[in-house]
Every structure is written in structure tokens, then in C-alpha cells.
Tab-separated table of C-alpha atoms (C1' of nucleotides) in Angstrom:
chain	number	residue	atom	x	y	z
A	84	MET	CA	10.162	-10.521	-3.677
A	85	ASP	CA	8.192	-13.401	-2.210
A	86	GLU	CA	4.892	-13.204	-0.344
A	87	LEU	CA	6.632	-12.460	2.966
A	88	ASN	CA	8.486	-9.474	1.529
A	89	TRP	CA	5.238	-8.105	0.115
A	90	LYS	CA	3.614	-8.428	3.538
A	91	ILE	CA	6.561	-6.671	5.193
A	92	LEU	CA	6.403	-3.901	2.586
A	93	ALA	CA	2.678	-3.523	3.163
A	94	CYS	CA	3.283	-3.000	6.901
A	95	LEU	CA	6.084	-0.505	6.336
A	96	GLN	CA	4.124	1.462	3.753
A	97	VAL	CA	1.302	1.929	6.274
A	98	ASN	CA	3.648	2.837	9.137
A	99	ALA	CA	7.347	3.255	8.483
A	100	ARG	CA	7.992	3.291	12.247
A	101	GLU	CA	6.507	-0.136	12.967
A	102	SER	CA	9.036	-2.255	14.851
A	103	PHE	CA	10.585	-5.288	13.195
A	104	SER	CA	9.306	-7.527	15.972
A	105	SER	CA	5.750	-6.257	15.520
A	106	ILE	CA	6.006	-6.917	11.782
A	107	GLY	CA	7.541	-10.305	12.542
A	108	ARG	CA	4.521	-11.272	14.642
A	109	LYS	CA	2.169	-10.330	11.812
A	110	VAL	CA	4.026	-12.166	9.062
A	111	GLY	CA	5.341	-15.129	11.073
A	112	LEU	CA	9.048	-14.326	11.341
A	113	THR	CA	11.431	-13.351	14.138
A	114	SER	CA	12.665	-9.782	14.286
A	115	PRO	CA	16.219	-10.576	13.058
A	116	ALA	CA	14.690	-12.223	9.997
A	117	VAL	CA	12.537	-9.170	9.279
A	118	LYS	CA	15.505	-6.889	9.829
A	119	GLU	CA	17.600	-8.842	7.358
A	120	ARG	CA	14.870	-8.861	4.714
A	121	VAL	CA	14.347	-5.105	5.075
A	122	ALA	CA	18.101	-4.482	4.825
A	123	LYS	CA	18.238	-6.545	1.632
A	124	MET	CA	15.288	-4.675	0.139
A	125	GLN	CA	17.090	-1.423	0.912
A	126	ASP	CA	20.333	-2.675	-0.650
A	127	ALA	CA	18.427	-3.814	-3.736
A	128	GLY	CA	16.850	-0.370	-4.075
A	129	ILE	CA	13.307	-1.683	-3.576
A	130	ILE	CA	12.935	0.352	-0.381
A	131	GLN	CA	14.205	3.857	-1.083
A	132	ASP	CA	13.463	5.758	2.088
A	133	PHE	CA	11.497	6.109	5.304
A	134	LYS	CA	9.905	9.529	5.185
A	135	THR	CA	7.666	11.574	7.418
A	136	VAL	CA	4.717	13.154	5.636
A	137	VAL	CA	3.934	16.619	6.979
A	138	SER	CA	0.963	18.894	6.463
A	139	HIS	CA	2.077	21.937	4.491
A	140	THR	CA	-1.111	23.743	5.408
A	141	HIS	CA	-0.269	23.452	9.116
A	142	LEU	CA	3.242	24.740	8.457
A	143	GLY	CA	2.316	28.025	6.818
A	144	PHE	CA	1.831	26.970	3.192
A	145	GLN	CA	-1.769	27.778	2.403
A	146	LEU	CA	-1.517	27.210	-1.350
A	147	ARG	CA	-0.464	24.203	-3.359
A	148	ALA	CA	-0.092	24.242	-7.114
A	149	ILE	CA	0.947	22.218	-10.123
A	150	ILE	CA	3.098	24.246	-12.481
A	151	THR	CA	4.288	23.136	-15.904
A	152	LEU	CA	7.242	24.736	-17.615
A	153	ARG	CA	8.072	24.875	-21.304
A	154	ALA	CA	11.691	25.932	-21.131
A	155	PHE	CA	13.120	28.515	-23.509
A	156	VAL	CA	15.943	27.346	-25.794
A	157	GLY	CA	19.091	26.950	-23.661
A	158	LYS	CA	17.206	27.522	-20.405
A	159	LEU	CA	16.413	23.922	-19.419
A	160	LYS	CA	19.871	23.147	-18.040
A	161	PRO	CA	20.095	26.306	-15.892
A	162	PHE	CA	16.589	25.579	-14.609
A	163	LEU	CA	17.468	21.995	-13.636
A	164	GLU	CA	20.438	23.300	-11.644
A	165	HIS	CA	18.599	26.110	-9.881
A	166	VAL	CA	15.352	24.289	-9.113
A	167	LYS	CA	17.093	22.288	-6.385
A	168	ASN	CA	17.442	25.537	-4.424
A	169	PHE	CA	13.754	26.424	-4.674
A	170	ASP	CA	12.255	25.447	-1.296
A	171	GLU	CA	8.757	25.718	-2.775
A	172	VAL	CA	9.215	22.698	-5.057
A	173	LEU	CA	8.184	19.377	-3.492
A	174	ASN	CA	8.359	17.296	-6.658
A	175	CYS	CA	9.722	18.017	-10.091
A	176	TYR	CA	9.736	15.719	-13.107
A	177	ARG	CA	10.960	15.889	-16.674
A	178	ILE	CA	8.086	14.874	-18.910
A	179	THR	CA	7.235	14.266	-22.548
A	180	GLY	CA	4.870	16.520	-24.442
A	181	ASN	CA	4.558	20.207	-25.076
A	182	GLU	CA	5.979	21.064	-21.653
A	183	ASN	CA	9.387	19.839	-20.415
A	184	ILE	CA	8.840	20.076	-16.711
A	185	ILE	CA	6.037	19.555	-14.213
A	186	MET	CA	6.333	20.622	-10.575
A	187	GLU	CA	4.280	20.313	-7.419
A	188	VAL	CA	4.863	23.398	-5.284
A	189	VAL	CA	3.745	24.783	-1.923
A	190	LEU	CA	3.306	28.490	-1.273
A	191	GLN	CA	2.387	30.699	1.633
A	192	ASN	CA	-0.193	32.812	-0.197
A	193	GLN	CA	-1.061	34.458	-3.517
A	194	SER	CA	1.750	36.982	-3.419
A	195	HIS	CA	4.222	34.165	-2.779
A	196	LEU	CA	2.822	32.379	-5.843
A	197	GLU	CA	3.143	35.562	-7.864
A	198	LYS	CA	6.805	35.982	-6.879
A	199	PHE	CA	7.529	32.337	-7.600
A	200	ILE	CA	6.007	32.516	-11.073
A	201	ASP	CA	8.044	35.670	-11.704
A	202	THR	CA	11.162	33.628	-10.979
A	203	LEU	CA	10.045	30.810	-13.253
A	204	ILE	CA	9.244	32.948	-16.311
A	205	THR	CA	12.915	33.723	-16.706
A	206	TYR	CA	13.359	30.027	-17.646
A	207	GLY	CA	10.307	29.435	-19.813
A	208	GLU	CA	6.588	29.597	-20.328
A	209	THR	CA	4.549	28.405	-17.345
A	210	ARG	CA	1.029	27.121	-16.735
A	211	THR	CA	-0.302	27.079	-13.180
A	212	HIS	CA	-3.055	24.914	-11.712
A	213	ILE	CA	-4.059	25.519	-8.103
A	214	ILE	CA	-4.642	22.278	-6.154
A	215	LEU	CA	-8.153	22.366	-4.706
A	216	SER	CA	-8.101	19.083	-2.799
A	217	ASN	CA	-6.418	15.694	-2.503
A	218	VAL	CA	-8.313	12.775	-3.942
A	219	ILE	CA	-5.491	10.246	-3.422
A	220	SER	CA	-2.205	10.853	-1.589
A	221	ASN	CA	0.792	8.551	-1.858
A	222	ALA	CA	-1.152	5.371	-2.497
A	223	GLN	CA	0.416	2.125	-1.344
A	224	VAL	CA	2.095	-0.069	-3.951
A	225	LYS	CA	0.580	-3.532	-4.166
A	226	LYS	CA	1.757	-6.727	-5.748
A	227	VAL	CA	0.838	-6.979	-9.382
A	228	ASN	CA	0.140	-10.214	-11.272
A	229	LYS	CA	2.705	-10.405	-14.046
B	249	MET	CA	6.158	24.979	16.383
B	250	ASP	CA	9.307	26.217	18.101
B	251	GLU	CA	12.896	25.663	16.994
B	252	LEU	CA	13.042	22.261	18.723
B	253	ASN	CA	10.002	20.976	16.864
B	254	TRP	CA	11.481	22.093	13.563
B	255	LYS	CA	14.701	20.222	14.393
B	256	ILE	CA	12.738	17.107	15.314
B	257	LEU	CA	10.745	17.378	12.063
B	258	ALA	CA	13.943	17.783	10.079
B	259	CYS	CA	15.288	14.524	11.567
B	260	LEU	CA	12.075	12.623	10.937
B	261	GLN	CA	11.751	13.876	7.375
B	262	VAL	CA	15.219	12.524	6.595
B	263	ASN	CA	14.627	9.194	8.356
B	264	ALA	CA	11.194	8.379	9.719
B	265	ARG	CA	12.645	5.404	11.608
B	266	GLU	CA	15.159	7.385	13.656
B	267	SER	CA	14.691	6.567	17.337
B	268	PHE	CA	13.362	9.202	19.721
B	269	SER	CA	16.449	8.892	21.880
B	270	SER	CA	18.745	9.466	18.900
B	271	ILE	CA	16.725	12.553	17.965
B	272	GLY	CA	16.790	13.614	21.612
B	273	ARG	CA	20.583	13.496	21.659
B	274	LYS	CA	20.755	15.693	18.540
B	275	VAL	CA	18.279	18.313	19.706
B	276	GLY	CA	19.049	18.274	23.429
B	277	LEU	CA	15.975	16.559	24.880
B	278	THR	CA	15.283	13.247	26.585
B	279	SER	CA	13.457	10.578	24.622
B	280	PRO	CA	10.151	10.943	26.516
B	281	ALA	CA	10.199	14.659	25.689
B	282	VAL	CA	10.748	13.928	21.991
B	283	LYS	CA	8.033	11.284	22.057
B	284	GLU	CA	5.547	13.721	23.570
B	285	ARG	CA	6.373	16.461	21.061
B	286	VAL	CA	5.980	14.047	18.145
B	287	ALA	CA	2.664	12.796	19.537
B	288	LYS	CA	1.416	16.371	19.819
B	289	MET	CA	2.496	17.161	16.260
B	290	GLN	CA	0.589	14.082	15.099
B	291	ASP	CA	-2.515	15.082	17.073
B	292	ALA	CA	-2.306	18.615	15.660
B	293	GLY	CA	-2.136	17.205	12.129
B	294	ILE	CA	1.327	18.646	11.472
B	295	ILE	CA	2.769	15.141	11.098
B	296	GLN	CA	0.432	13.170	8.866
B	297	ASP	CA	2.200	9.866	8.400
B	298	PHE	CA	5.386	7.816	8.468
B	299	LYS	CA	5.667	6.257	5.049
B	300	THR	CA	8.087	3.946	3.305
B	301	VAL	CA	9.063	5.108	-0.168
B	302	VAL	CA	9.435	2.202	-2.580
B	303	SER	CA	10.903	2.008	-6.055
B	304	HIS	CA	8.126	1.326	-8.527
B	305	THR	CA	10.659	0.393	-11.170
B	306	HIS	CA	11.985	-2.407	-8.964
B	307	LEU	CA	8.455	-3.657	-8.338
B	308	GLY	CA	7.416	-4.171	-11.931
B	309	PHE	CA	6.186	-0.701	-12.908
B	310	GLN	CA	8.435	0.414	-15.751
B	311	LEU	CA	6.399	3.477	-16.743
B	312	ARG	CA	5.329	6.522	-14.796
B	313	ALA	CA	3.023	9.182	-16.185
B	314	ILE	CA	1.155	12.360	-15.369
B	315	ILE	CA	-2.390	12.264	-16.697
B	316	THR	CA	-4.839	15.151	-16.664
B	317	LEU	CA	-8.568	14.599	-16.979
B	318	ARG	CA	-11.228	17.016	-18.168
B	319	ALA	CA	-14.335	15.244	-16.948
B	320	PHE	CA	-17.460	15.023	-19.090
B	321	VAL	CA	-20.607	16.638	-17.656
B	322	GLY	CA	-21.899	14.443	-14.815
B	323	LYS	CA	-18.816	12.205	-14.891
B	324	LEU	CA	-16.647	13.879	-12.248
B	325	LYS	CA	-18.459	12.368	-9.272
B	326	PRO	CA	-18.375	8.786	-10.586
B	327	PHE	CA	-14.701	9.254	-11.400
B	328	LEU	CA	-13.887	10.492	-7.881
B	329	GLU	CA	-15.556	7.393	-6.447
B	330	HIS	CA	-13.926	4.885	-8.771
B	331	VAL	CA	-10.411	6.328	-8.840
B	332	LYS	CA	-9.801	5.043	-5.312
B	333	ASN	CA	-9.944	1.508	-6.713
B	334	PHE	CA	-7.363	2.173	-9.423
B	335	ASP	CA	-4.106	0.685	-8.104
B	336	GLU	CA	-2.175	2.591	-10.771
B	337	VAL	CA	-2.904	6.003	-9.238
B	338	LEU	CA	-0.322	7.162	-6.691
B	339	ASN	CA	-1.551	10.733	-6.360
B	340	CYS	CA	-4.674	12.448	-7.577
B	341	TYR	CA	-5.648	16.096	-7.120
B	342	ARG	CA	-8.574	18.270	-8.070
B	343	ILE	CA	-7.177	21.366	-9.766
B	344	THR	CA	-8.275	24.662	-11.263
B	345	GLY	CA	-8.020	25.340	-14.976
B	346	ASN	CA	-9.133	23.652	-18.133
B	347	GLU	CA	-8.690	20.196	-16.598
B	348	ASN	CA	-10.424	19.074	-13.376
B	349	ILE	CA	-8.049	16.349	-12.295
B	350	ILE	CA	-4.337	15.602	-12.369
B	351	MET	CA	-2.948	12.160	-11.521
B	352	GLU	CA	0.464	10.588	-11.071
B	353	VAL	CA	0.266	6.966	-12.171
B	354	VAL	CA	2.552	3.927	-12.392
B	355	LEU	CA	2.211	1.302	-15.106
B	356	GLN	CA	3.886	-1.960	-16.029
B	357	ASN	CA	4.387	-1.178	-19.729
B	358	GLN	CA	2.859	0.510	-22.762
B	359	SER	CA	-0.049	-1.881	-23.100
B	360	HIS	CA	-0.896	-1.314	-19.434
B	361	LEU	CA	-0.914	2.429	-20.119
B	362	GLU	CA	-3.142	1.898	-23.135
B	363	LYS	CA	-5.651	-0.112	-21.100
B	364	PHE	CA	-5.589	2.443	-18.305
B	365	ILE	CA	-6.266	5.337	-20.685
B	366	ASP	CA	-9.115	3.297	-22.199
B	367	THR	CA	-10.655	3.154	-18.720
B	368	LEU	CA	-10.178	6.883	-18.186
B	369	ILE	CA	-11.756	8.047	-21.448
B	370	THR	CA	-15.142	6.833	-20.240
B	371	TYR	CA	-14.962	9.677	-17.662
B	372	GLY	CA	-13.501	12.505	-19.731
B	373	GLU	CA	-10.845	13.807	-22.046
B	374	THR	CA	-7.290	12.904	-21.013
B	375	ARG	CA	-3.794	14.226	-21.687
B	376	THR	CA	-0.834	11.981	-20.887
B	377	HIS	CA	2.744	13.001	-20.150
B	378	ILE	CA	5.301	10.237	-19.621
B	379	ILE	CA	7.713	10.928	-16.753
B	380	LEU	CA	11.270	10.780	-18.086
B	381	SER	CA	13.153	11.370	-14.836
B	382	ASN	CA	12.919	12.756	-11.331
B	383	VAL	CA	14.475	16.145	-10.755
B	384	ILE	CA	13.200	16.519	-7.170
B	385	SER	CA	11.388	13.856	-5.117
B	386	ASN	CA	9.473	14.657	-1.948
B	387	ALA	CA	11.591	17.602	-0.884
B	388	GLN	CA	11.852	18.282	2.814
B	389	VAL	CA	9.705	21.083	4.246
B	390	LYS	CA	11.746	23.784	5.938
B	391	LYS	CA	10.835	26.576	8.274
B	392	VAL	CA	9.713	29.683	6.483
B	393	ASN	CA	10.162	33.253	7.715
B	394	LYS	CA	6.695	34.671	8.085
C	117	DG	C1'	10.564	18.442	30.917
C	118	DA	C1'	13.597	15.169	33.772
C	119	DT	C1'	14.339	10.822	36.156
C	120	DG	C1'	14.370	6.036	36.899
C	121	DA	C1'	12.592	1.379	36.329
C	122	DA	C1'	10.181	-2.156	33.831
C	123	DA	C1'	8.764	-3.748	29.352
C	124	DC	C1'	9.974	-4.011	24.898
C	125	DG	C1'	12.831	-3.865	20.662
C	126	DT	C1'	17.299	-4.261	18.358
C	127	DT	C1'	21.347	-6.407	17.069
C	128	DG	C1'	25.168	-9.590	17.178
C	129	DT	C1'	26.711	-14.544	17.663
C	130	DG	C1'	26.170	-19.152	17.020
C	131	DG	C1'	23.626	-23.081	15.485
C	132	DT	C1'	20.009	-25.565	12.487
C	133	DT	C1'	17.897	-26.919	8.224
D	172	DA	C1'	21.056	-18.737	2.208
D	173	DA	C1'	17.553	-18.059	5.193
D	174	DC	C1'	15.972	-18.558	9.506
D	175	DC	C1'	15.756	-19.269	14.790
D	176	DA	C1'	17.343	-18.843	19.662
D	177	DC	C1'	19.493	-16.436	23.006
D	178	DA	C1'	21.776	-12.725	25.286
D	179	DA	C1'	23.593	-8.025	25.702
D	180	DC	C1'	22.452	-3.687	24.831
D	181	DG	C1'	19.544	0.277	23.571
D	182	DT	C1'	14.888	2.214	23.374
D	183	DT	C1'	10.253	3.026	24.735
D	184	DT	C1'	6.958	3.804	28.029
D	185	DC	C1'	5.289	4.423	32.339
D	186	DA	C1'	5.078	6.481	36.772
D	187	DT	C1'	6.506	10.265	39.706
D	188	DC	C1'	8.587	14.649	40.532
DNA sequence: GATGAAACGTTGTGGTT
DNA sequence: AACCACAACGTTTCATC
């Protein structure tokens, strides 16, 4: 991860569809060189994915929420298997602390939220926080001085 | 948002760098037609961004955490202004409930976390949950039956 | 939306340091 | 090992229908 790779990453984090030749012009490389560096960053696991960010609001999901789950004894494993089938869950992490699980979910409306929580309470105790607004969304990763 | 747009979105959510002609072949359109549909979805705000997902672990951030903040009286506004300058914060939402703010942060190590929490406690009361593992990451948005 | 043509980008080979 | 140059091929981007 030299300076050039950080510059390439900065470009791709802003716009994952930027062409390698356009990036090459900005960083002072030819497009085959950029292509090779990107491929190596993918192989190394530094670049995980190129994803399109969509607006859930525009697609019929009027509510977003953060839900924590404190799983009942013996219910964590079944939850971890079934959660992958819940289309509402955008992100789900195992965490330390009083709760085992934290999820970011999207829902069509209040009754959808109600039904979803009804599903969850079979696995554990939940706490729900409605998301009011985004302050920061998917911030870019910058080089850090070690 | 007809069936074709949903198919195009499905392609782009899997790989934001897929070419319009490749998508066109899959969905049965020419590349100019795909290009125009994508442009319209961007203009409408349905497509927000094409982003590269990077591995924070590979880039020197060994710790991830969820931190909630219950801001002191008069401290929420200053926090909302300053949080944009905190490179550690990937996502930050205003939420309902006992806490005002929830953040997803990346940190180099424990002492980095300690310093970051020291910064936060000038704005309010914090609760920190270390992320142990990902269960679901940036799930794809699918069509929902209204 | 399709078509077709020009500009542009990608990708492989071979060569340089 | 990393990069450049070049050429063949694919893609994007117009115009026009």
C-alpha cells in the first residue's frame, strides 16, 4: 500500500465506476498499471467489493431502524442461520456487551416493523431505535499514520 | 421502477463496475438503453452512489465498534458539526430512544479506541460495543410486494 | 428503445528498467 | 516486479430514426 495505491483507492471509493484510464491520468499511471494494482488489491482482500448504494426510501422502505437483540439461551445459533433470509436486514453484527446482536433494518411502514419485531422476539429480547436521519454515510477510508 | 430496472439494479448491486452492455445482454436491452435507465435512476435518487468496499482490517484498523451517544444539553449541535471531521466514523445516525446518536467506527487498536472515547465524552455519555464479526454486510435490496 | 459510427476504455503481448 | 507501448477488441456515447 504505497501512495499510488492510496490515491487509486480514493478514486474508487468516490466512484467505483471510474475507468482505469481516468484514474491513471489522475495518479500518473497507464491503465494497464492501474488495472494490475486494483487486481492485486482485490486478491489481497484490501478491496472487497464494488457496490451500488440505493435509496431505500425511494424503493418503498419508509422506515429504517437499529435493533439490538439479546438472544435467549440456545437461540443465538438458530437466529444466525435464519437472519440471512430476512430481507429487511441490511447489516448485522455480533457485538460485545449486554446485547449479542445489532442490526440495521429497512421497513415499509409501522406495521411492517411490528411484524418484524414479532418475528425477532422468538429469538430474544429486542430494543428498537428508529433512524431519524443520516449524519454520516459510508465514510471514505483514508490513510492513517502508523 | 419496472421489472427491467429491478434487474439492472440487481446487477449493479452485485458488481457496480459491470458494463452497461453486459447488463444489457442479461436483461435484454442495448447498452444505450441501460445507460439511460441508470442515469434516470441516479437523477431520481434511487441510485445514490457507486462505492468501493474496502477491508478496514487490511488497512490498519484492527477494531470496529458501535458507539451510542446520549448528548449533554446543548452539546448535540456541536457534536453534529465536529463528527464529520472524525475519520474513525464510518456511519452515524440520529436515532430515537434514550440515546441520540449511534455510530459505527473503525480504530487501529485499544489505545486508539480509548482516545476516541475520550473525545466523545466531552459531548455526552457513551456506550461502546465492540464488533466481533459480521453476520450480514450491506445486503442487497430486493423488490418488495406492495 | 434501436441502430450505427466515432471516441474511448480494456486487455493481452512484448519489451524496458 | 512493476511499468510502458502498442494493437485488437469491447464499450460508451453520440447522432438519427
